[in-house]
mmCIF file of N, CA and C in Angstrom:
data_model
loop_
_atom_site.group_PDB
_atom_site.id
_atom_site.type_symbol
_atom_site.label_atom_id
_atom_site.label_comp_id
_atom_site.label_asym_id
_atom_site.label_seq_id
_atom_site.Cartn_x
_atom_site.Cartn_y
_atom_site.Cartn_z
ATOM 1 N N MET A 1 143.163 -223.369 10.117
ATOM 2 C CA MET A 1 144.428 -222.674 9.918
ATOM 3 C C MET A 1 144.203 -221.170 9.997
ATOM 4 N N SER A 2 145.151 -220.495 10.567
ATOM 5 C CA SER A 2 145.023 -219.044 10.698
ATOM 6 C C SER A 2 145.599 -218.354 9.461
ATOM 7 N N ALA A 3 145.319 -217.055 9.360
ATOM 8 C CA ALA A 3 145.791 -216.278 8.207
ATOM 9 C C ALA A 3 147.309 -216.176 8.189
ATOM 10 N N ILE A 4 147.923 -216.203 9.352
ATOM 11 C CA ILE A 4 149.381 -216.083 9.433
ATOM 12 C C ILE A 4 150.052 -217.299 8.782
ATOM 13 N N GLU A 5 149.446 -218.460 8.892
ATOM 14 C CA GLU A 5 150.017 -219.651 8.278
ATOM 15 C C GLU A 5 149.982 -219.581 6.765
ATOM 16 N N HIS A 6 149.096 -218.745 6.204
ATOM 17 C CA HIS A 6 148.987 -218.587 4.762
ATOM 18 C C HIS A 6 149.688 -217.328 4.265
ATOM 19 N N ALA A 7 150.531 -216.719 5.078
ATOM 20 C CA ALA A 7 151.197 -215.468 4.695
ATOM 21 C C ALA A 7 152.057 -215.655 3.451
ATOM 22 N N GLY A 8 152.555 -216.858 3.203
ATOM 23 C CA GLY A 8 153.341 -217.125 2.003
ATOM 24 C C GLY A 8 152.512 -217.036 0.732
ATOM 25 N N ASP A 9 151.182 -217.131 0.858
ATOM 26 C CA ASP A 9 150.291 -217.036 -0.295
ATOM 27 C C ASP A 9 149.951 -215.594 -0.662
ATOM 28 N N LEU A 10 150.464 -214.639 0.080
ATOM 29 C CA LEU A 10 150.174 -213.225 -0.171
ATOM 30 C C LEU A 10 150.798 -212.816 -1.506
ATOM 31 N N PRO A 11 150.019 -212.182 -2.404
ATOM 32 C CA PRO A 11 150.579 -211.736 -3.688
ATOM 33 C C PRO A 11 151.692 -210.711 -3.465
ATOM 34 N N ASP A 12 152.571 -210.615 -4.447
ATOM 35 C CA ASP A 12 153.717 -209.710 -4.316
ATOM 36 C C ASP A 12 153.307 -208.260 -4.135
ATOM 37 N N TRP A 13 152.291 -207.805 -4.882
ATOM 38 C CA TRP A 13 151.871 -206.412 -4.757
ATOM 39 C C TRP A 13 151.366 -206.118 -3.351
ATOM 40 N N ALA A 14 150.629 -207.081 -2.757
ATOM 41 C CA ALA A 14 150.099 -206.886 -1.409
ATOM 42 C C ALA A 14 151.218 -206.945 -0.371
ATOM 43 N N ALA A 15 152.168 -207.849 -0.576
ATOM 44 C CA ALA A 15 153.304 -207.935 0.349
ATOM 45 C C ALA A 15 154.118 -206.645 0.325
ATOM 46 N N LEU A 16 154.261 -206.058 -0.866
ATOM 47 C CA LEU A 16 154.988 -204.795 -0.991
ATOM 48 C C LEU A 16 154.250 -203.666 -0.268
ATOM 49 N N LEU A 17 152.936 -203.585 -0.457
ATOM 50 C CA LEU A 17 152.151 -202.551 0.232
ATOM 51 C C LEU A 17 152.176 -202.724 1.747
ATOM 52 N N VAL A 18 152.012 -203.964 2.197
ATOM 53 C CA VAL A 18 152.046 -204.236 3.639
ATOM 54 C C VAL A 18 153.401 -203.846 4.211
ATOM 55 N N SER A 19 154.466 -204.219 3.525
ATOM 56 C CA SER A 19 155.810 -203.873 3.989
ATOM 57 C C SER A 19 156.020 -202.364 4.011
ATOM 58 N N LEU A 20 155.552 -201.688 2.970
ATOM 59 C CA LEU A 20 155.702 -200.232 2.898
ATOM 60 C C LEU A 20 154.986 -199.544 4.064
ATOM 61 N N PHE A 21 153.736 -199.927 4.312
ATOM 62 C CA PHE A 21 153.000 -199.313 5.405
ATOM 63 C C PHE A 21 153.590 -199.669 6.772
ATOM 64 N N LEU A 22 154.091 -200.873 6.928
ATOM 65 C CA LEU A 22 154.735 -201.238 8.195
ATOM 66 C C LEU A 22 155.998 -200.428 8.432
ATOM 67 N N VAL A 23 156.795 -200.231 7.385
ATOM 68 C CA VAL A 23 158.024 -199.442 7.529
ATOM 69 C C VAL A 23 157.684 -197.980 7.824
ATOM 70 N N ILE A 24 156.691 -197.432 7.124
ATOM 71 C CA ILE A 24 156.293 -196.043 7.380
ATOM 72 C C ILE A 24 155.748 -195.890 8.799
ATOM 73 N N GLY A 25 154.844 -196.771 9.199
ATOM 74 C CA GLY A 25 154.250 -196.687 10.541
ATOM 75 C C GLY A 25 155.264 -196.859 11.646
ATOM 76 N N SER A 26 156.130 -197.849 11.503
ATOM 77 C CA SER A 26 157.137 -198.057 12.548
ATOM 78 C C SER A 26 158.189 -196.952 12.527
ATOM 79 N N GLY A 27 158.493 -196.415 11.352
ATOM 80 C CA GLY A 27 159.444 -195.298 11.269
ATOM 81 C C GLY A 27 158.910 -194.051 11.953
ATOM 82 N N LEU A 28 157.628 -193.748 11.734
ATOM 83 C CA LEU A 28 157.028 -192.591 12.396
ATOM 84 C C LEU A 28 156.957 -192.780 13.905
ATOM 85 N N THR A 29 156.670 -193.984 14.338
ATOM 86 C CA THR A 29 156.657 -194.262 15.771
ATOM 87 C C THR A 29 158.062 -194.124 16.354
ATOM 88 N N LEU A 30 159.066 -194.575 15.618
ATOM 89 C CA LEU A 30 160.451 -194.428 16.069
ATOM 90 C C LEU A 30 160.847 -192.954 16.147
ATOM 91 N N ILE A 31 160.443 -192.156 15.172
ATOM 92 C CA ILE A 31 160.742 -190.719 15.199
ATOM 93 C C ILE A 31 160.100 -190.069 16.425
ATOM 94 N N GLY A 32 158.860 -190.447 16.738
ATOM 95 C CA GLY A 32 158.204 -189.930 17.929
ATOM 96 C C GLY A 32 158.932 -190.317 19.198
ATOM 97 N N THR A 33 159.446 -191.537 19.246
ATOM 98 C CA THR A 33 160.192 -191.996 20.419
ATOM 99 C C THR A 33 161.506 -191.250 20.556
ATOM 100 N N ILE A 34 162.198 -191.065 19.459
ATOM 101 C CA ILE A 34 163.460 -190.316 19.491
ATOM 102 C C ILE A 34 163.203 -188.866 19.915
ATOM 103 N N GLY A 35 162.130 -188.272 19.392
ATOM 104 C CA GLY A 35 161.774 -186.919 19.795
ATOM 105 C C GLY A 35 161.478 -186.833 21.275
ATOM 106 N N PHE A 36 160.820 -187.840 21.802
ATOM 107 C CA PHE A 36 160.526 -187.872 23.232
ATOM 108 C C PHE A 36 161.811 -187.914 24.054
ATOM 109 N N LEU A 37 162.777 -188.670 23.595
ATOM 110 C CA LEU A 37 164.036 -188.796 24.338
ATOM 111 C C LEU A 37 164.918 -187.563 24.202
ATOM 112 N N ARG A 38 164.920 -186.917 23.054
ATOM 113 C CA ARG A 38 165.845 -185.818 22.795
ATOM 114 C C ARG A 38 165.370 -184.455 23.273
ATOM 115 N N LEU A 39 164.071 -184.231 23.261
ATOM 116 C CA LEU A 39 163.560 -182.927 23.645
ATOM 117 C C LEU A 39 163.651 -182.760 25.167
ATOM 118 N N ARG A 40 163.831 -181.520 25.612
ATOM 119 C CA ARG A 40 164.167 -181.280 27.012
ATOM 120 C C ARG A 40 162.970 -181.023 27.915
ATOM 121 N N THR A 41 162.074 -180.143 27.504
ATOM 122 C CA THR A 41 160.987 -179.762 28.400
ATOM 123 C C THR A 41 159.755 -180.629 28.162
ATOM 124 N N PHE A 42 158.894 -180.627 29.156
ATOM 125 C CA PHE A 42 157.659 -181.406 29.058
ATOM 126 C C PHE A 42 156.819 -180.953 27.873
ATOM 127 N N TYR A 43 156.755 -179.645 27.654
ATOM 128 C CA TYR A 43 155.920 -179.104 26.583
ATOM 129 C C TYR A 43 156.453 -179.489 25.207
ATOM 130 N N GLU A 44 157.746 -179.605 25.056
ATOM 131 C CA GLU A 44 158.314 -180.077 23.791
ATOM 132 C C GLU A 44 158.114 -181.582 23.650
ATOM 133 N N ARG A 45 158.211 -182.298 24.752
ATOM 134 C CA ARG A 45 158.148 -183.763 24.713
ATOM 135 C C ARG A 45 156.777 -184.311 24.364
ATOM 136 N N ILE A 46 155.712 -183.623 24.700
ATOM 137 C CA ILE A 46 154.397 -184.208 24.456
ATOM 138 C C ILE A 46 153.996 -184.167 22.987
ATOM 139 N N HIS A 47 154.641 -183.322 22.195
ATOM 140 C CA HIS A 47 154.236 -183.180 20.791
ATOM 141 C C HIS A 47 154.738 -184.335 19.915
ATOM 142 N N ALA A 48 156.010 -184.681 20.028
ATOM 143 C CA ALA A 48 156.592 -185.702 19.144
ATOM 144 C C ALA A 48 155.945 -187.078 19.305
ATOM 145 N N PRO A 49 155.756 -187.591 20.513
ATOM 146 C CA PRO A 49 155.112 -188.902 20.633
ATOM 147 C C PRO A 49 153.657 -188.893 20.164
ATOM 148 N N THR A 50 152.992 -187.752 20.289
ATOM 149 C CA THR A 50 151.612 -187.678 19.831
ATOM 150 C C THR A 50 151.532 -187.883 18.329
ATOM 151 N N LEU A 51 152.394 -187.206 17.595
ATOM 152 C CA LEU A 51 152.404 -187.391 16.138
ATOM 153 C C LEU A 51 152.852 -188.800 15.774
ATOM 154 N N GLY A 52 153.872 -189.293 16.469
ATOM 155 C CA GLY A 52 154.346 -190.648 16.200
ATOM 156 C C GLY A 52 153.279 -191.684 16.459
ATOM 157 N N THR A 53 152.516 -191.498 17.519
ATOM 158 C CA THR A 53 151.450 -192.448 17.843
ATOM 159 C C THR A 53 150.337 -192.394 16.803
ATOM 160 N N SER A 54 149.881 -191.197 16.477
ATOM 161 C CA SER A 54 148.764 -191.073 15.535
ATOM 162 C C SER A 54 149.124 -191.595 14.150
ATOM 163 N N TRP A 55 150.171 -191.059 13.573
ATOM 164 C CA TRP A 55 150.532 -191.436 12.204
ATOM 165 C C TRP A 55 151.167 -192.826 12.147
ATOM 166 N N GLY A 56 151.915 -193.196 13.176
ATOM 167 C CA GLY A 56 152.499 -194.537 13.210
ATOM 168 C C GLY A 56 151.437 -195.612 13.293
ATOM 169 N N THR A 57 150.443 -195.382 14.135
ATOM 170 C CA THR A 57 149.340 -196.333 14.239
ATOM 171 C C THR A 57 148.576 -196.420 12.927
ATOM 172 N N GLY A 58 148.412 -195.283 12.258
ATOM 173 C CA GLY A 58 147.718 -195.278 10.965
ATOM 174 C C GLY A 58 148.410 -196.161 9.941
ATOM 175 N N GLY A 59 149.733 -196.079 9.866
ATOM 176 C CA GLY A 59 150.473 -196.915 8.923
ATOM 177 C C GLY A 59 150.371 -198.391 9.250
ATOM 178 N N ILE A 60 150.465 -198.729 10.512
ATOM 179 C CA ILE A 60 150.398 -200.133 10.917
ATOM 180 C C ILE A 60 148.985 -200.686 10.728
ATOM 181 N N VAL A 61 147.972 -199.874 11.007
ATOM 182 C CA VAL A 61 146.584 -200.304 10.790
ATOM 183 C C VAL A 61 146.323 -200.528 9.299
ATOM 184 N N MET A 62 146.841 -199.657 8.440
ATOM 185 C CA MET A 62 146.677 -199.847 6.989
ATOM 186 C C MET A 62 147.331 -201.155 6.538
ATOM 187 N N ALA A 63 148.523 -201.438 7.041
ATOM 188 C CA ALA A 63 149.200 -202.694 6.688
ATOM 189 C C ALA A 63 148.362 -203.893 7.124
ATOM 190 N N SER A 64 147.806 -203.828 8.323
ATOM 191 C CA SER A 64 146.974 -204.920 8.823
ATOM 192 C C SER A 64 145.722 -205.101 7.974
ATOM 193 N N MET A 65 145.093 -203.985 7.609
ATOM 194 C CA MET A 65 143.892 -204.082 6.784
ATOM 195 C C MET A 65 144.183 -204.718 5.428
ATOM 196 N N ILE A 66 145.265 -204.308 4.796
ATOM 197 C CA ILE A 66 145.617 -204.864 3.485
ATOM 198 C C ILE A 66 145.940 -206.353 3.621
ATOM 199 N N PHE A 67 146.737 -206.702 4.617
ATOM 200 C CA PHE A 67 147.160 -208.088 4.816
ATOM 201 C C PHE A 67 145.956 -209.008 4.996
ATOM 202 N N PHE A 68 145.083 -208.677 5.935
ATOM 203 C CA PHE A 68 143.969 -209.572 6.226
ATOM 204 C C PHE A 68 142.866 -209.505 5.185
ATOM 205 N N THR A 69 142.706 -208.370 4.484
ATOM 206 C CA THR A 69 141.728 -208.290 3.409
ATOM 207 C C THR A 69 142.131 -209.193 2.252
ATOM 208 N N VAL A 70 143.395 -209.174 1.875
ATOM 209 C CA VAL A 70 143.861 -210.001 0.764
ATOM 210 C C VAL A 70 143.816 -211.483 1.124
ATOM 211 N N LEU A 71 144.232 -211.837 2.343
ATOM 212 C CA LEU A 71 144.234 -213.255 2.718
ATOM 213 C C LEU A 71 142.836 -213.805 2.978
ATOM 214 N N ALA A 72 141.940 -212.981 3.479
ATOM 215 C CA ALA A 72 140.593 -213.466 3.779
ATOM 216 C C ALA A 72 139.658 -213.342 2.572
ATOM 217 N N THR A 73 140.098 -212.685 1.502
ATOM 218 C CA THR A 73 139.313 -212.431 0.286
ATOM 219 C C THR A 73 137.971 -211.770 0.588
ATOM 220 N N ARG A 74 137.947 -210.969 1.612
ATOM 221 C CA ARG A 74 136.784 -210.155 1.965
ATOM 222 C C ARG A 74 137.305 -208.905 2.650
ATOM 223 N N PRO A 75 136.572 -207.813 2.578
ATOM 224 C CA PRO A 75 137.043 -206.583 3.227
ATOM 225 C C PRO A 75 137.108 -206.735 4.746
ATOM 226 N N VAL A 76 138.235 -206.416 5.295
ATOM 227 C CA VAL A 76 138.419 -206.418 6.743
ATOM 228 C C VAL A 76 138.661 -204.968 7.143
ATOM 229 N N VAL A 77 137.627 -204.362 7.697
ATOM 230 C CA VAL A 77 137.705 -202.934 7.985
ATOM 231 C C VAL A 77 137.541 -202.598 9.467
ATOM 232 N N HIS A 78 137.413 -203.603 10.327
ATOM 233 C CA HIS A 78 137.210 -203.279 11.736
ATOM 234 C C HIS A 78 138.452 -202.628 12.365
ATOM 235 N N GLU A 79 139.602 -202.722 11.694
ATOM 236 C CA GLU A 79 140.796 -202.033 12.190
ATOM 237 C C GLU A 79 140.651 -200.513 12.096
ATOM 238 N N ILE A 80 139.724 -200.065 11.251
ATOM 239 C CA ILE A 80 139.481 -198.625 11.140
ATOM 240 C C ILE A 80 139.038 -198.062 12.493
ATOM 241 N N LEU A 81 138.298 -198.850 13.270
ATOM 242 C CA LEU A 81 137.891 -198.397 14.599
ATOM 243 C C LEU A 81 139.097 -198.108 15.481
ATOM 244 N N ILE A 82 140.104 -198.953 15.401
ATOM 245 C CA ILE A 82 141.328 -198.726 16.182
ATOM 246 C C ILE A 82 141.955 -197.402 15.758
ATOM 247 N N GLY A 83 142.075 -197.205 14.461
ATOM 248 C CA GLY A 83 142.659 -195.962 13.960
ATOM 249 C C GLY A 83 141.869 -194.739 14.380
ATOM 250 N N ILE A 84 140.539 -194.836 14.334
ATOM 251 C CA ILE A 84 139.698 -193.706 14.733
ATOM 252 C C ILE A 84 139.888 -193.404 16.223
ATOM 253 N N PHE A 85 139.861 -194.432 17.058
ATOM 254 C CA PHE A 85 140.009 -194.208 18.499
ATOM 255 C C PHE A 85 141.367 -193.599 18.835
ATOM 256 N N VAL A 86 142.423 -194.090 18.213
ATOM 257 C CA VAL A 86 143.757 -193.537 18.487
ATOM 258 C C VAL A 86 143.855 -192.107 17.961
ATOM 259 N N THR A 87 143.320 -191.867 16.768
ATOM 260 C CA THR A 87 143.398 -190.532 16.176
ATOM 261 C C THR A 87 142.598 -189.510 16.982
ATOM 262 N N VAL A 88 141.489 -189.919 17.560
ATOM 263 C CA VAL A 88 140.664 -188.993 18.335
ATOM 264 C C VAL A 88 141.209 -188.808 19.751
ATOM 265 N N THR A 89 141.603 -189.878 20.399
ATOM 266 C CA THR A 89 141.990 -189.782 21.808
ATOM 267 C C THR A 89 143.387 -189.217 22.021
ATOM 268 N N THR A 90 144.300 -189.426 21.104
ATOM 269 C CA THR A 90 145.672 -188.945 21.306
ATOM 270 C C THR A 90 145.750 -187.422 21.372
ATOM 271 N N PRO A 91 145.185 -186.661 20.437
ATOM 272 C CA PRO A 91 145.253 -185.202 20.569
ATOM 273 C C PRO A 91 144.500 -184.670 21.788
ATOM 274 N N VAL A 92 143.393 -185.306 22.146
ATOM 275 C CA VAL A 92 142.652 -184.875 23.331
ATOM 276 C C VAL A 92 143.511 -185.075 24.573
ATOM 277 N N THR A 93 144.174 -186.205 24.660
ATOM 278 C CA THR A 93 145.066 -186.471 25.790
ATOM 279 C C THR A 93 146.208 -185.467 25.822
ATOM 280 N N LEU A 94 146.771 -185.147 24.664
ATOM 281 C CA LEU A 94 147.835 -184.140 24.584
ATOM 282 C C LEU A 94 147.355 -182.812 25.163
ATOM 283 N N MET A 95 146.173 -182.377 24.758
ATOM 284 C CA MET A 95 145.667 -181.094 25.234
ATOM 285 C C MET A 95 145.399 -181.117 26.734
ATOM 286 N N LEU A 96 144.851 -182.212 27.246
ATOM 287 C CA LEU A 96 144.589 -182.301 28.679
ATOM 288 C C LEU A 96 145.885 -182.291 29.487
ATOM 289 N N LEU A 97 146.877 -183.038 29.034
ATOM 290 C CA LEU A 97 148.174 -183.047 29.728
ATOM 291 C C LEU A 97 148.840 -181.677 29.687
ATOM 292 N N ALA A 98 148.796 -181.023 28.541
ATOM 293 C CA ALA A 98 149.431 -179.715 28.409
ATOM 294 C C ALA A 98 148.732 -178.679 29.286
ATOM 295 N N ARG A 99 147.412 -178.696 29.301
ATOM 296 C CA ARG A 99 146.688 -177.726 30.133
ATOM 297 C C ARG A 99 146.929 -177.966 31.612
ATOM 298 N N ALA A 100 146.956 -179.220 32.023
ATOM 299 C CA ALA A 100 147.217 -179.527 33.429
ATOM 300 C C ALA A 100 148.619 -179.073 33.828
ATOM 301 N N ALA A 101 149.596 -179.332 32.970
ATOM 302 C CA ALA A 101 150.972 -178.918 33.268
ATOM 303 C C ALA A 101 151.091 -177.397 33.275
ATOM 304 N N LEU A 102 150.421 -176.738 32.354
ATOM 305 C CA LEU A 102 150.452 -175.277 32.299
ATOM 306 C C LEU A 102 149.817 -174.676 33.551
ATOM 307 N N HIS A 103 148.700 -175.230 33.967
ATOM 308 C CA HIS A 103 148.044 -174.756 35.188
ATOM 309 C C HIS A 103 148.961 -174.954 36.397
ATOM 310 N N ARG A 104 149.576 -176.122 36.501
ATOM 311 C CA ARG A 104 150.487 -176.406 37.613
ATOM 312 C C ARG A 104 151.675 -175.449 37.604
ATOM 313 N N ASP A 105 152.270 -175.248 36.431
ATOM 314 C CA ASP A 105 153.442 -174.371 36.345
ATOM 315 C C ASP A 105 153.091 -172.921 36.650
ATOM 316 N N ARG A 106 151.926 -172.476 36.222
ATOM 317 C CA ARG A 106 151.507 -171.107 36.549
ATOM 318 C C ARG A 106 151.252 -170.962 38.040
ATOM 319 N N ALA A 107 150.645 -171.971 38.653
ATOM 320 C CA ALA A 107 150.369 -171.928 40.089
ATOM 321 C C ALA A 107 151.659 -171.918 40.902
ATOM 322 N N GLU A 108 152.688 -172.602 40.410
ATOM 323 C CA GLU A 108 153.976 -172.639 41.100
ATOM 324 C C GLU A 108 154.832 -171.420 40.794
ATOM 325 N N GLY A 109 154.396 -170.582 39.851
ATOM 326 C CA GLY A 109 155.153 -169.385 39.505
ATOM 327 C C GLY A 109 156.392 -169.662 38.669
ATOM 328 N N ASN A 110 156.332 -170.647 37.817
ATOM 329 C CA ASN A 110 157.454 -170.987 36.948
ATOM 330 C C ASN A 110 157.694 -169.844 35.954
ATOM 331 N N PRO A 111 158.906 -169.244 35.935
ATOM 332 C CA PRO A 111 159.149 -168.111 35.043
ATOM 333 C C PRO A 111 159.264 -168.503 33.567
ATOM 334 N N ASP A 112 159.433 -169.787 33.260
ATOM 335 C CA ASP A 112 159.569 -170.233 31.868
ATOM 336 C C ASP A 112 158.225 -170.376 31.164
ATOM 337 N N VAL A 113 157.138 -170.247 31.882
ATOM 338 C CA VAL A 113 155.803 -170.428 31.314
ATOM 339 C C VAL A 113 155.193 -169.054 31.068
ATOM 340 N N PRO A 114 154.598 -168.839 29.897
ATOM 341 C CA PRO A 114 153.981 -167.526 29.638
ATOM 342 C C PRO A 114 152.791 -167.296 30.567
ATOM 343 N N PRO A 115 152.532 -166.030 30.914
ATOM 344 C CA PRO A 115 151.366 -165.748 31.761
ATOM 345 C C PRO A 115 150.081 -165.975 30.975
ATOM 346 N N GLU A 116 148.961 -165.852 31.676
ATOM 347 C CA GLU A 116 147.674 -166.020 31.003
ATOM 348 C C GLU A 116 147.509 -164.953 29.933
ATOM 349 N N ALA A 117 146.714 -165.244 28.926
ATOM 350 C CA ALA A 117 146.485 -164.303 27.833
ATOM 351 C C ALA A 117 145.833 -163.033 28.378
ATOM 352 N N PRO A 118 146.201 -161.855 27.840
ATOM 353 C CA PRO A 118 145.654 -160.608 28.385
ATOM 354 C C PRO A 118 144.149 -160.479 28.210
ATOM 355 N N GLY A 119 143.552 -161.139 27.253
ATOM 356 C CA GLY A 119 142.118 -161.005 27.011
ATOM 357 C C GLY A 119 141.262 -161.861 27.927
ATOM 358 N N GLU A 120 141.874 -162.757 28.713
ATOM 359 C CA GLU A 120 141.101 -163.642 29.578
ATOM 360 C C GLU A 120 140.663 -162.894 30.826
ATOM 361 N N PRO A 121 139.366 -162.920 31.158
ATOM 362 C CA PRO A 121 138.903 -162.218 32.358
ATOM 363 C C PRO A 121 139.351 -162.947 33.618
ATOM 364 N N GLU A 122 139.691 -162.176 34.619
ATOM 365 C CA GLU A 122 140.092 -162.744 35.899
ATOM 366 C C GLU A 122 138.831 -163.190 36.627
ATOM 367 N N ALA A 123 138.872 -164.324 37.268
ATOM 368 C CA ALA A 123 137.722 -164.812 38.019
ATOM 369 C C ALA A 123 137.721 -164.179 39.401
ATOM 370 N N ALA A 124 136.518 -163.889 39.868
ATOM 371 C CA ALA A 124 136.407 -163.388 41.232
ATOM 372 C C ALA A 124 136.759 -164.528 42.175
ATOM 373 N N GLU A 125 137.183 -164.175 43.368
ATOM 374 C CA GLU A 125 137.613 -165.193 44.316
ATOM 375 C C GLU A 125 136.462 -166.154 44.592
ATOM 376 N N GLY A 126 136.714 -167.442 44.426
ATOM 377 C CA GLY A 126 135.700 -168.451 44.659
ATOM 378 C C GLY A 126 134.824 -168.743 43.443
ATOM 379 N N GLN A 127 134.962 -167.948 42.387
ATOM 380 C CA GLN A 127 134.176 -168.164 41.175
ATOM 381 C C GLN A 127 135.069 -168.753 40.096
ATOM 382 N N PRO A 128 134.588 -169.763 39.371
ATOM 383 C CA PRO A 128 135.402 -170.314 38.266
ATOM 384 C C PRO A 128 135.491 -169.333 37.110
ATOM 385 N N ALA A 129 136.635 -169.349 36.444
ATOM 386 C CA ALA A 129 136.825 -168.492 35.260
ATOM 387 C C ALA A 129 136.040 -169.088 34.100
ATOM 388 N N ALA A 130 135.845 -168.279 33.067
ATOM 389 C CA ALA A 130 135.144 -168.749 31.875
ATOM 390 C C ALA A 130 135.873 -169.935 31.275
ATOM 391 N N GLY A 131 135.152 -170.964 30.912
ATOM 392 C CA GLY A 131 135.757 -172.137 30.298
ATOM 393 C C GLY A 131 136.183 -173.196 31.304
ATOM 394 N N GLU A 132 136.008 -172.960 32.576
ATOM 395 C CA GLU A 132 136.411 -173.968 33.589
ATOM 396 C C GLU A 132 135.228 -174.782 34.015
#
């Protein structure tokens, strides 16, 4: 029998915690989705889903850990790996997408994008700039 078939045996305190974390995680994910739909520019849009993904996944992973730890009567912590991977990769992906879009918009001469910072040295033709 699987753990799901024994879900009725979950103590009330654990069911309350699991429900609380599921509602928090799914609520944060929903807020990120709404932010993605409502915000207008690409730069505004990438921020809301990133937070929704990171914190929403954290809440759902916590609910899963509590649920399976209580039903299996042993610590179930391998879900922490999922949380770590999502928490680490989501902000990195955000930064890569934002930098790529910023580079593209600057190359196209988009007036809505700020110019490069004044302290950044200009690269000689054919030479990569610092940090590239």
